[in-house]
Coordinates of C-alpha atoms in Angstrom, one line a residue:
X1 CA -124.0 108.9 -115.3
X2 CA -123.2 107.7 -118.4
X3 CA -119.7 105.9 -117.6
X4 CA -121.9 104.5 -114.7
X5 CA -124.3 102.5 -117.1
X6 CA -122.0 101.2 -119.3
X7 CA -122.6 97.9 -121.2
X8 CA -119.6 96.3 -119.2
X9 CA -119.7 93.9 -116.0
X10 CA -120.1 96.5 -112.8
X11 CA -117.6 94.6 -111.0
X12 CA -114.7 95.3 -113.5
X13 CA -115.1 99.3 -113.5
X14 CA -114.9 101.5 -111.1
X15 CA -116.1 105.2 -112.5
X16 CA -114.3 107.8 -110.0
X17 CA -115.1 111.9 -110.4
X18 CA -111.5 113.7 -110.1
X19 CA -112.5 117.2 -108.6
X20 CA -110.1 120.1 -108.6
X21 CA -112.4 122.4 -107.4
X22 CA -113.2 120.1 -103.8
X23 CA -117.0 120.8 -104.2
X24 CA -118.8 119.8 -100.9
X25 CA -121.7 120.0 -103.0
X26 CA -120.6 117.5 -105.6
X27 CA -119.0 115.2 -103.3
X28 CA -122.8 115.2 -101.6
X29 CA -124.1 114.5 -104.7
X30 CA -121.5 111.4 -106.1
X31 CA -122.2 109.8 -101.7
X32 CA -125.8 109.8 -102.7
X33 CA -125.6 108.2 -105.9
X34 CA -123.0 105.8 -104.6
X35 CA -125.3 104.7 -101.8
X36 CA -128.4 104.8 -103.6
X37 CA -127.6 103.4 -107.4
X38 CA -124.1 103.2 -108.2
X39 CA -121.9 101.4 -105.9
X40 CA -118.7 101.2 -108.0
X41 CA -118.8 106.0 -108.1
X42 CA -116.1 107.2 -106.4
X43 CA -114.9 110.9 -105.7
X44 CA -111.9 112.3 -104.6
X45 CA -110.2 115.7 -104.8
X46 CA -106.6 117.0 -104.1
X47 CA -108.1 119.8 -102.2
X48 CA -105.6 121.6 -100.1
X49 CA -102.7 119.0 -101.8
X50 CA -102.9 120.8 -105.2
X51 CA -100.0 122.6 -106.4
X52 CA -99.6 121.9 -109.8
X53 CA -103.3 123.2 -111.0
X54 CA -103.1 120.4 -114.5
X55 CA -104.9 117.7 -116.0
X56 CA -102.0 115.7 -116.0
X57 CA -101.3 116.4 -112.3
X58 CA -104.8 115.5 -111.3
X59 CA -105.1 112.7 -113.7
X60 CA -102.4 111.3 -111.6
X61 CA -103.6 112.2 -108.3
X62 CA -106.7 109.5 -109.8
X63 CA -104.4 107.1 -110.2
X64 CA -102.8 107.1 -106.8
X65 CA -106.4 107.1 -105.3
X66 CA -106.7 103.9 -107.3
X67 CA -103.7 102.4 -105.9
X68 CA -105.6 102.6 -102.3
X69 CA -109.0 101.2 -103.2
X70 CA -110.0 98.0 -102.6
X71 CA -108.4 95.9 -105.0
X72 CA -105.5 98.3 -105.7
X73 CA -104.9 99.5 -109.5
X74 CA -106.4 97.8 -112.2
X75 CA -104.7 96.8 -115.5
X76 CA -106.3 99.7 -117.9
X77 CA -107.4 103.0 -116.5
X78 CA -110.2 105.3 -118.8
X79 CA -109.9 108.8 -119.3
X80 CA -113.2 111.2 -119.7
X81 CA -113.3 114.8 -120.3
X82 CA -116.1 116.2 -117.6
X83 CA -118.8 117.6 -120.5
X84 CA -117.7 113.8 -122.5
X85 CA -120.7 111.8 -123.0
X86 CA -119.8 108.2 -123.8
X87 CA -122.2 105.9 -125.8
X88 CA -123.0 102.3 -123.5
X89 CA -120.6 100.6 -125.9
X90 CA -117.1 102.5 -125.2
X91 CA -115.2 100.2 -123.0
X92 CA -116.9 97.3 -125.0
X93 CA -115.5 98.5 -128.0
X94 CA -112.0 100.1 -126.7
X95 CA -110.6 97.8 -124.3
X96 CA -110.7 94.6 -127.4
X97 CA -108.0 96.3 -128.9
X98 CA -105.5 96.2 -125.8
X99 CA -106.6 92.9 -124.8
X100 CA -105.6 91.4 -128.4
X101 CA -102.6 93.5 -129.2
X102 CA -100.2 93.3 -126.4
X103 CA -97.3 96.2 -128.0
X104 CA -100.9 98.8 -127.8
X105 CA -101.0 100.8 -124.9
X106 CA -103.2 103.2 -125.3
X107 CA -106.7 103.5 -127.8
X108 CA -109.6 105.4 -127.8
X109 CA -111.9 107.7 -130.4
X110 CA -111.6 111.1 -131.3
X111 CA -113.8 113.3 -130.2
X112 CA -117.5 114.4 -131.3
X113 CA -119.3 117.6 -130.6
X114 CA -123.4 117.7 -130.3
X115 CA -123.8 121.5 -129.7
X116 CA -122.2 123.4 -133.0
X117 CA -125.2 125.0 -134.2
X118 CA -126.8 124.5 -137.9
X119 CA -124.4 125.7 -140.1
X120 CA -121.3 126.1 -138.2
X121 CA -120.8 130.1 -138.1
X122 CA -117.4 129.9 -136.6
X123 CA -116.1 127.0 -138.7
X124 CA -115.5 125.0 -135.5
X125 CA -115.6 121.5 -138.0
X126 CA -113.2 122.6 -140.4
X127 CA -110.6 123.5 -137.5
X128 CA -111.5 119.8 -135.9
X129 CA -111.5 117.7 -139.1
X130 CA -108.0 119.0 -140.1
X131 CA -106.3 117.5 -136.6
X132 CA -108.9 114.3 -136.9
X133 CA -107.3 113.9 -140.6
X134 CA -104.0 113.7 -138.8
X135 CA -105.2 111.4 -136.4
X136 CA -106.3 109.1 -139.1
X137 CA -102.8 109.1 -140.9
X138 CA -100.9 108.4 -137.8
X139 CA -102.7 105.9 -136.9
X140 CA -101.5 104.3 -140.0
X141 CA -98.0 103.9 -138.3
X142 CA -99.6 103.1 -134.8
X143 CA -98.7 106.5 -133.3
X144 CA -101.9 108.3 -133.7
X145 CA -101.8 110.8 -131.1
X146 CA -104.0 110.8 -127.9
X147 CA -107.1 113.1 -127.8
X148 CA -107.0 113.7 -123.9
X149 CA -110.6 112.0 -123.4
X150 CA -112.6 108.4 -124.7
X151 CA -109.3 106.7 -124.0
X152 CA -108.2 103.6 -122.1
X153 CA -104.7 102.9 -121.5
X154 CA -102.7 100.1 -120.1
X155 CA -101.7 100.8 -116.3
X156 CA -98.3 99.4 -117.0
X157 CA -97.1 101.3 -120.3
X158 CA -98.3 104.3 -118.0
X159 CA -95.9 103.5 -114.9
X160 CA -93.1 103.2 -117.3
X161 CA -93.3 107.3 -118.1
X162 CA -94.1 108.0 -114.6
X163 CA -97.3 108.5 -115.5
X164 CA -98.5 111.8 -117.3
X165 CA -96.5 114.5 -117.8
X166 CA -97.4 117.5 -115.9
X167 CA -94.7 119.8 -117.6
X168 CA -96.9 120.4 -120.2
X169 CA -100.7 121.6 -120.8
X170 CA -100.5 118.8 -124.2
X171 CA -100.1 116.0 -122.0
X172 CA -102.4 114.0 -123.8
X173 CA -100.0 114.4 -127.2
X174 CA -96.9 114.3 -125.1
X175 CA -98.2 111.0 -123.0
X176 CA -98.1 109.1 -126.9
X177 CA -94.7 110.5 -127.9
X178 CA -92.9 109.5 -124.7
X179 CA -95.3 106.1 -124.9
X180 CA -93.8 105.9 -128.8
X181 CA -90.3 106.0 -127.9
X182 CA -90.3 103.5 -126.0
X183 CA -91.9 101.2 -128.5
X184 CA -95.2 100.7 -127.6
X185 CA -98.2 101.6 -130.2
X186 CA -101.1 103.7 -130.0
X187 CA -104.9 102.7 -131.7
X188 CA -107.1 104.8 -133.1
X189 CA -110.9 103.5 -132.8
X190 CA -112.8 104.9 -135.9
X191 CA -115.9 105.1 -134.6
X192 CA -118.3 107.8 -132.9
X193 CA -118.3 106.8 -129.0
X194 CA -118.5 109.7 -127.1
X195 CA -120.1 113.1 -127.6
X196 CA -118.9 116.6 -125.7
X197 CA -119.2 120.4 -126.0
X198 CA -117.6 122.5 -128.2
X199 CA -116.6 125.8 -127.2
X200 CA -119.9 127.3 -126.9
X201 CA -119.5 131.5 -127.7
X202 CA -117.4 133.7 -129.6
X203 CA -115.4 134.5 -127.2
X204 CA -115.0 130.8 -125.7
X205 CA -113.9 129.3 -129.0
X206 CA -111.1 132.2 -129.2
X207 CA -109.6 131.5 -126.1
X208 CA -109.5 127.8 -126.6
X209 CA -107.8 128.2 -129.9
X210 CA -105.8 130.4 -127.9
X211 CA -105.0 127.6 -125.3
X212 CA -104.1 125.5 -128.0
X213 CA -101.4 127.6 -128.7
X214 CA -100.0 127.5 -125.3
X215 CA -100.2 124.3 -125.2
X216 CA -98.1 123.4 -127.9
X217 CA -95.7 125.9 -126.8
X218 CA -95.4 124.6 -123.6
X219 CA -94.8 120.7 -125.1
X220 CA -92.1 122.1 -126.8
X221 CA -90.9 123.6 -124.0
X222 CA -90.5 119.9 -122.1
X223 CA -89.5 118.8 -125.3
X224 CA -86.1 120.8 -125.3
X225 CA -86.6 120.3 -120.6
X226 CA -83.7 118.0 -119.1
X227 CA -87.2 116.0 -118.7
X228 CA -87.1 114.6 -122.4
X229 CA -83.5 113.8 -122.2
X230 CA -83.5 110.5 -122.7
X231 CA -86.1 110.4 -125.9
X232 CA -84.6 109.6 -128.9
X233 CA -84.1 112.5 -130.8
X234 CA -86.3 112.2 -133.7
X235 CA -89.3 112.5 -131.2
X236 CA -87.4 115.4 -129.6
X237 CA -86.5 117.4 -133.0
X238 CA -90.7 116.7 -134.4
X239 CA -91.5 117.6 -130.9
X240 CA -89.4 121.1 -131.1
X241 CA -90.1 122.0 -135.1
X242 CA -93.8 121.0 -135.0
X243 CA -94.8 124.4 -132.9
X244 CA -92.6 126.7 -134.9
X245 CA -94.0 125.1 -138.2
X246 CA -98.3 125.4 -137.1
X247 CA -97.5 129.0 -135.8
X248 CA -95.9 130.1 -138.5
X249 CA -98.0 128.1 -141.3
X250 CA -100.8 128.5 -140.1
X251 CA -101.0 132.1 -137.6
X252 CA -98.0 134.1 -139.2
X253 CA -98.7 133.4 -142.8
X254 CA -102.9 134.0 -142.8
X255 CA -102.2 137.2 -140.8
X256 CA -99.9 139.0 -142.8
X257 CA -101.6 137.9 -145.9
X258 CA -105.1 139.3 -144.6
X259 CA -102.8 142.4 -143.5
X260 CA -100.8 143.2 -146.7
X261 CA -103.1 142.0 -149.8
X262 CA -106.0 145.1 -149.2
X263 CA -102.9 147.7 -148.3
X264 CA -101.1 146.3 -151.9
X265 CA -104.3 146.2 -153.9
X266 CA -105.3 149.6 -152.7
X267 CA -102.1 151.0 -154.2
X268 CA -104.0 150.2 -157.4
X269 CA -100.8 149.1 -159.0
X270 CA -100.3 145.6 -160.4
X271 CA -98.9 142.3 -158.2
X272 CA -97.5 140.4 -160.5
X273 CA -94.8 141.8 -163.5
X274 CA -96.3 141.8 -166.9
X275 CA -94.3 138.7 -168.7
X276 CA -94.3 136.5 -171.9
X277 CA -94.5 133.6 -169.0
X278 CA -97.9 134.7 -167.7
X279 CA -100.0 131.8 -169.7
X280 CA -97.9 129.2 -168.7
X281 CA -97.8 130.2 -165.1
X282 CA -101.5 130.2 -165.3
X283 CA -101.3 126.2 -166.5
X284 CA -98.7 125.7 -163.6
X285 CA -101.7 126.9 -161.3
X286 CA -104.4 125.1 -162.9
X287 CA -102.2 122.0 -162.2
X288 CA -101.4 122.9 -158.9
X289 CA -105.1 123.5 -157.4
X290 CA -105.6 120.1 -159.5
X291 CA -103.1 118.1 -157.6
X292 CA -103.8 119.4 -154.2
X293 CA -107.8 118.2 -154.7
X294 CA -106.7 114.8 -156.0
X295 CA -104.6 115.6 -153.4
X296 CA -107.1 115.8 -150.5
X297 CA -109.7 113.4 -151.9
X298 CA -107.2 110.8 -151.8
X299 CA -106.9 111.5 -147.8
X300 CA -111.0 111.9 -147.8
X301 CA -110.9 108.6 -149.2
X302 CA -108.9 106.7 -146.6
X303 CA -110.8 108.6 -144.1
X304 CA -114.5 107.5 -142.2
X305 CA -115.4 111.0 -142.9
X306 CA -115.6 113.8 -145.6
X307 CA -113.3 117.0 -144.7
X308 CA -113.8 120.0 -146.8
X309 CA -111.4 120.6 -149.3
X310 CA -110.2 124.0 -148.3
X311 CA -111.2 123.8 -144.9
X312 CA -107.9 125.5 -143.5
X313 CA -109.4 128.5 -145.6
X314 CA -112.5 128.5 -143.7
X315 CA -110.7 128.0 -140.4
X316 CA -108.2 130.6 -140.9
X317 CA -110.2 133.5 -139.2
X318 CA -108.8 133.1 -135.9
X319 CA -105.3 133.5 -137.2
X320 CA -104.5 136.9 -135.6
X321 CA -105.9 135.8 -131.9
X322 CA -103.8 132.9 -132.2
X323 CA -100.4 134.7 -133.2
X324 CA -101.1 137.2 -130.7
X325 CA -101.2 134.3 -128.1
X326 CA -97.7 132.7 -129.3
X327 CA -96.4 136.0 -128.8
X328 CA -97.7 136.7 -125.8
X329 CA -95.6 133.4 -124.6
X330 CA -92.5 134.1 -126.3
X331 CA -91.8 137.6 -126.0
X332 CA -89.9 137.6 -122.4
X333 CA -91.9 141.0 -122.1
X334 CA -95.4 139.3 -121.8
X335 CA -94.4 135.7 -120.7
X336 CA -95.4 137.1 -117.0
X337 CA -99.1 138.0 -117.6
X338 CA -101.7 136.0 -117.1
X339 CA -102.1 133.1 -120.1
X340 CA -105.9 132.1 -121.1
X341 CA -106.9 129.5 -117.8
X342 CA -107.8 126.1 -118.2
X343 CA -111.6 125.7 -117.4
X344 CA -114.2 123.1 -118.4
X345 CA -115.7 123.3 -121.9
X346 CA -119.0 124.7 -121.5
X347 CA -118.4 126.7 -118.8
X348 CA -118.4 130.5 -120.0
X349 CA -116.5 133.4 -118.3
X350 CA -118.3 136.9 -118.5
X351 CA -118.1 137.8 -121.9
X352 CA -118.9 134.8 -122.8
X353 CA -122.1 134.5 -120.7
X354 CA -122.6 137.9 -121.7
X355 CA -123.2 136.5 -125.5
X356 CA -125.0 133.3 -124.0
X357 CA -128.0 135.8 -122.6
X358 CA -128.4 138.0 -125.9
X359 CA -128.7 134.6 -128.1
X360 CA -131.4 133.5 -125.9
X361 CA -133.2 136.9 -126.3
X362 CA -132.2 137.1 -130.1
X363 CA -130.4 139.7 -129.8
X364 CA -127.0 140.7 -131.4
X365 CA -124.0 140.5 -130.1
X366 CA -122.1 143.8 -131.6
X367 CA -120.3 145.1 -128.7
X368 CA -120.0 141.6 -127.8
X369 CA -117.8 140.3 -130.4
X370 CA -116.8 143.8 -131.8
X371 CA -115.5 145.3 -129.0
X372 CA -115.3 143.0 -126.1
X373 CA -113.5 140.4 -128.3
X374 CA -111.8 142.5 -130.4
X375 CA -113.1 141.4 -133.6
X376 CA -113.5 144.9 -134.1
X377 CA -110.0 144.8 -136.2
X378 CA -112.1 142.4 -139.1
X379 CA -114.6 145.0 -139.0
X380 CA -111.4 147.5 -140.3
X381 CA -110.1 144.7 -142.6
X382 CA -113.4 144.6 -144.7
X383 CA -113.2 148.1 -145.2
X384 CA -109.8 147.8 -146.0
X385 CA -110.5 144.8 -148.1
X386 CA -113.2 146.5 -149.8
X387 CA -110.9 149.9 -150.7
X388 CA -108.3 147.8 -151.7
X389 CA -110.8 145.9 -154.5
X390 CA -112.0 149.4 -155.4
X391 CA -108.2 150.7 -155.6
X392 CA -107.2 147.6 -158.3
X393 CA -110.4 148.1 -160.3
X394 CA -109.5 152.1 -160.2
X395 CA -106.1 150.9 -161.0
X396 CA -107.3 148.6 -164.0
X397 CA -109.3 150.8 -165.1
X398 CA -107.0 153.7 -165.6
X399 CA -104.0 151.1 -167.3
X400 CA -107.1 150.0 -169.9
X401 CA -105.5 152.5 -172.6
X402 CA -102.3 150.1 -172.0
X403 CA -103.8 146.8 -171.9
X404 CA -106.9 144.9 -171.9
X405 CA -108.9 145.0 -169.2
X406 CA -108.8 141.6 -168.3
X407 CA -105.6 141.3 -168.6
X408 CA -105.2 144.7 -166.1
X409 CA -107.4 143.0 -163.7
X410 CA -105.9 139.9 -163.6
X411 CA -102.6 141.4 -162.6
X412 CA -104.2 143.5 -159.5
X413 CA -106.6 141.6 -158.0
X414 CA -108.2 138.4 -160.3
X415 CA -104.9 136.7 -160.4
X416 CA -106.8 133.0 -159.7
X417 CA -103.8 132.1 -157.3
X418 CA -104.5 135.1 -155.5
X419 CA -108.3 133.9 -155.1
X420 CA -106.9 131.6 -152.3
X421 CA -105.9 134.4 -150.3
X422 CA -108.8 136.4 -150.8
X423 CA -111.1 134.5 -150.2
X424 CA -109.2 133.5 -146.7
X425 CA -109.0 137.2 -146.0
X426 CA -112.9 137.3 -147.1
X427 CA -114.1 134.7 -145.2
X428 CA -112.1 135.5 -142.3
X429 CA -113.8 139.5 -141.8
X430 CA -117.1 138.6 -143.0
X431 CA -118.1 135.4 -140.6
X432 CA -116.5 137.7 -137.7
X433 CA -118.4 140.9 -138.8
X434 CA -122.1 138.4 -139.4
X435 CA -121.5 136.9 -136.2
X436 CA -121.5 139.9 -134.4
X437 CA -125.0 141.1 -136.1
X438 CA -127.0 137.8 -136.4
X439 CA -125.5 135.1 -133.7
X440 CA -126.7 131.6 -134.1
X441 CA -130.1 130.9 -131.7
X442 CA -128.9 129.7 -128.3
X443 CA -129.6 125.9 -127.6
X444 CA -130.3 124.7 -124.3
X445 CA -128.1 121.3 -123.5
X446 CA -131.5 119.6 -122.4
X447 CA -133.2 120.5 -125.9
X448 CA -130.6 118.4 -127.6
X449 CA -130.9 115.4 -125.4
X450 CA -133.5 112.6 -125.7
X451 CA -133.1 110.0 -122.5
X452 CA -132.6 106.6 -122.9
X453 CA -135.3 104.4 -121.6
X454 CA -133.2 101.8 -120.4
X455 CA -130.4 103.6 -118.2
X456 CA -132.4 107.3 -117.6
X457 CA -129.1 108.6 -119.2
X458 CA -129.4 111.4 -121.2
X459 CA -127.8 111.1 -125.0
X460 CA -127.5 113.6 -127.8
X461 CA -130.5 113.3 -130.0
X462 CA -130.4 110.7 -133.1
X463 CA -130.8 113.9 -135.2
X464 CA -128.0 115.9 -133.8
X465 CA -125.4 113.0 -134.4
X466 CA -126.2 112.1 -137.5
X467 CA -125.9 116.6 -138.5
X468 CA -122.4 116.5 -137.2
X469 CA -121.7 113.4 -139.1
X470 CA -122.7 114.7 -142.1
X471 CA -120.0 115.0 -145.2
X472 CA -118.4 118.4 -145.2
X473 CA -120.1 120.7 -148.4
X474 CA -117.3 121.8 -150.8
X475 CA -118.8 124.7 -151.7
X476 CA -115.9 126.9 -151.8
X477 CA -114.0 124.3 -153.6
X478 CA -116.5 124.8 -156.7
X479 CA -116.4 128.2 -156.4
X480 CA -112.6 128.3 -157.0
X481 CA -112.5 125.4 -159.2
X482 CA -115.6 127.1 -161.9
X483 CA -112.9 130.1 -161.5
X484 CA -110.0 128.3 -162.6
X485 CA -111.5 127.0 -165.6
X486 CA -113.0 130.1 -166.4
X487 CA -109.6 131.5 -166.8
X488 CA -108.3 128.6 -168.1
X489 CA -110.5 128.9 -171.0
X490 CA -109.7 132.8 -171.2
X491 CA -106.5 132.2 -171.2
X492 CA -106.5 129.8 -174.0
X493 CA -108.5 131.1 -176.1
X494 CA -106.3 134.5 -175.7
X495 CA -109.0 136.6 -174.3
X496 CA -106.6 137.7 -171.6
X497 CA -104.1 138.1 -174.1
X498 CA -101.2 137.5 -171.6
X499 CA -98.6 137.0 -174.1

């Protein structure tokens, strides 16, 4: 309804729902609102044609349906998600920047999220404003990556790839690096213009993290396909390392870490060699956590929002799903069994609903997310992470007839590099492990709607938007950075005595 009453002529869009699913109930519903109060609302389905069960394969299905309208195929085509609300001005404000830049053929916004409850439990934010940061820099070189929904692109930069690629479950990011090597430019639009659902459960945002994954596997799979043989081959090389380097970076490394630092610490012996070199490895540090937050607030400053400052930290506790998902898809062994299906934010499978029914009743969601989920391994690495704080101050402790205390502790467990990867490994078991026993209250999608007295469309409440927009709190950044100086000040005043 809400790409129906767009602030656009009516006689220059035509709004047509792509149905996979061939619904005899939704195609009902579309003929009645066609005849009744939207003439230009078309629907279609592939139905029995389908073979290729894809976005991109069903995106392009739309576009042949186009071609046999009245009218034929118009010069921009819109993309939008299913649960993507857009606000009356997102044509008005997109389709400008095609029409005065004739190298652009493709802009849009990112995407905003109206139903991640007050206070974020699952971090959902800091996993989103670390791609949006990216989106931001590329768009600096006009090849910000597309989002997969809010965009409009230019019919004929489109026909030139052959449409989207259906090789690929990323066939938004792959439609802009194919688009890019043949010289046309992508546009970011920097405003909020359309509002969807995040991943709604525990279980839900796991296994889109998860699709994620799969996703960028699989465009680097057409990547290195005969299909990308004529790219050139700096978009084919980025295209190949950038999987190997986000798994690794940011699945392989949190999960071992979170693995190994209890088990070391619970050995009770020190991690780092005693040395003369200690203090001015400690000033190295100092420097280095300085530089990376000039760092970051030099990209939150060239940015239209705030992003936390250690939000990778905060997002890091769905590491081990993830690295169990890549693999899943790369060990030959496994590369037959099912992978996470594609299915239509907001729409929960049975764990999932499972969680949706005990929120509403206030219940907690222990089996839930313990058990069904399998969150039942951070539930292991707290006590792990727990004995192994216990084991270093045993460990300190026992070497205090050796050494000074703080200067035992800070070679087992206080070390304030080391805080980085405890408090990853902290914040990773203890958001799973609160989740499970006190779940956010369950919002209905109606509660956070007001409708607009104009159109009848319903919007995400004023209050909502302006939550999500908020600046990202640093708190964790203060915590680390009151740490640093702390030791900083130990250390030069030669309280640790590290020398």
């Amino acid at each position: 309804m809400a790409a129906c009453s767009q602030d656009y002529p009516k006689s220059l869009v035509r709004v047509i729902v792509l149905d996979d699913s061939d619904s005899k109930q939704l195609s009902e519903t579309i003929a009645q609102l066609r005849k009744h109060r939207h003439p230009n609302l078309y629907y279609a389905s592939r139905s029995v044609q389908v073979t290729i069960h894809s976005k991109a394969a069903n995106l392009n299905f739309g576009l042949r349906y186009t071609d046999s309208l009245p009218g034929g195929s118009a010069e921009f085509a819109a993309v939008l998600d299913v649960d993507m609300i857009p606000e009356r001005l997102w044509l008005r404000t997109v389709v400008p920047h095609l029409l005065c830049r004739a190298k652009a053929a493709l802009a849009g916004p990112f995407q905003y999220y109206y139903n991640v409850p007050p206070n974020d439990p699952l971090r959902i934010r800091n996993d989103l404003d670390e791609f949006h940061a990216s989106v931001c820099l590329d768009d600096l070189t006009n090849k910000s990556p597309c989002v997969g929904s809010g965009f409009v692109i230019r019919r004929k930069a489109l026909d030139q790839i052959n449409g989207f690629p259906e090789g690929s479950t990323q066939e938004d990011i792959l439609t802009s690096i194919l688009l890019s090597s043949l010289g046309w430019e992508m546009v970011y639009i920097q405003e909020s213009l359309q509002w969807g659902l995040a991943a709604g459960t525990f279980a839900d945002w796991i296994r889109q993290r998860q699709r994620w994954v799969v996703g960028t596997l699989s465009k680097a799979k057409y990547l290195g396909s005969k299909n990308a043989s004529k790219l050139p081959n700096a978009a084919r090389q980025e295209g190949l390392l950038s999987p190997a380097v986000v798994i690794i970076s940011t699945c392989a490394i949190w999960t071992t870490v979170m693995t190994l630092l209890p088990l070391l610490a619970l050995s009770g012996k020190p991690l780092l060699p005693s040395t003369p070199y200690l203090p001015s490895l400690l000033r190295l540090a100092v420097l280095d956590f300085a530089a990376q937050s000039i760092d970051q607030a030099l990209l939150n400053s060239v940015l239209d929002f705030r992003t936390s400052l250690l939000g990778p930290i905060l997002a890091a506790w769905t590491a081990p799903y993830r690295l169990a998902m890549a693999l899943r898809c790369v060990v030959p062994i496994w590369f037959e069994k099912s992978l996470p299906r594609s299915t239509p934010t907001g729409v929960s499978e049975a764990v999932g609903r499972a969680e949706i029914e005990a929120r509403k009743n206030n219940r907690s969601c222990l089996k839930i997310v313990l058990w069904d989920c399998g969150a039942w391994i951070y539930l292991a690495a707290l006590v792990a992470l727990v004995a192994g704080a216990a084991g270093s101050v045993i460990g300190a402790s026992s070497a205090s007839a050796e050494q000074p205390i703080l200067q035992a502790l800070g070679l087992r467990i206080a070390w304030p590099p080391l805080l980085f990867l405890w408090l990853a490994s902290i914040n990773t078991v203890v958001l799973s492990v609160a989740y499970a026993f006190s779940p956010p209250p369950f919002l209905e999608r109606r509660d956070m709607m007001d409708k607009d007295p104009v159109t009848g469309v319903l919007y995400p409440k004023k209050s909502i938007k302006e939550a999500y927009l908020a600046r990202a709190g640093q708190k964790m950044w203060f915590t680390i950075a009151a740490y640093y100086l702390v030791c900083c000040v130990l250390n030069e005043g030669r309280f640790l005595n590290f020398n």
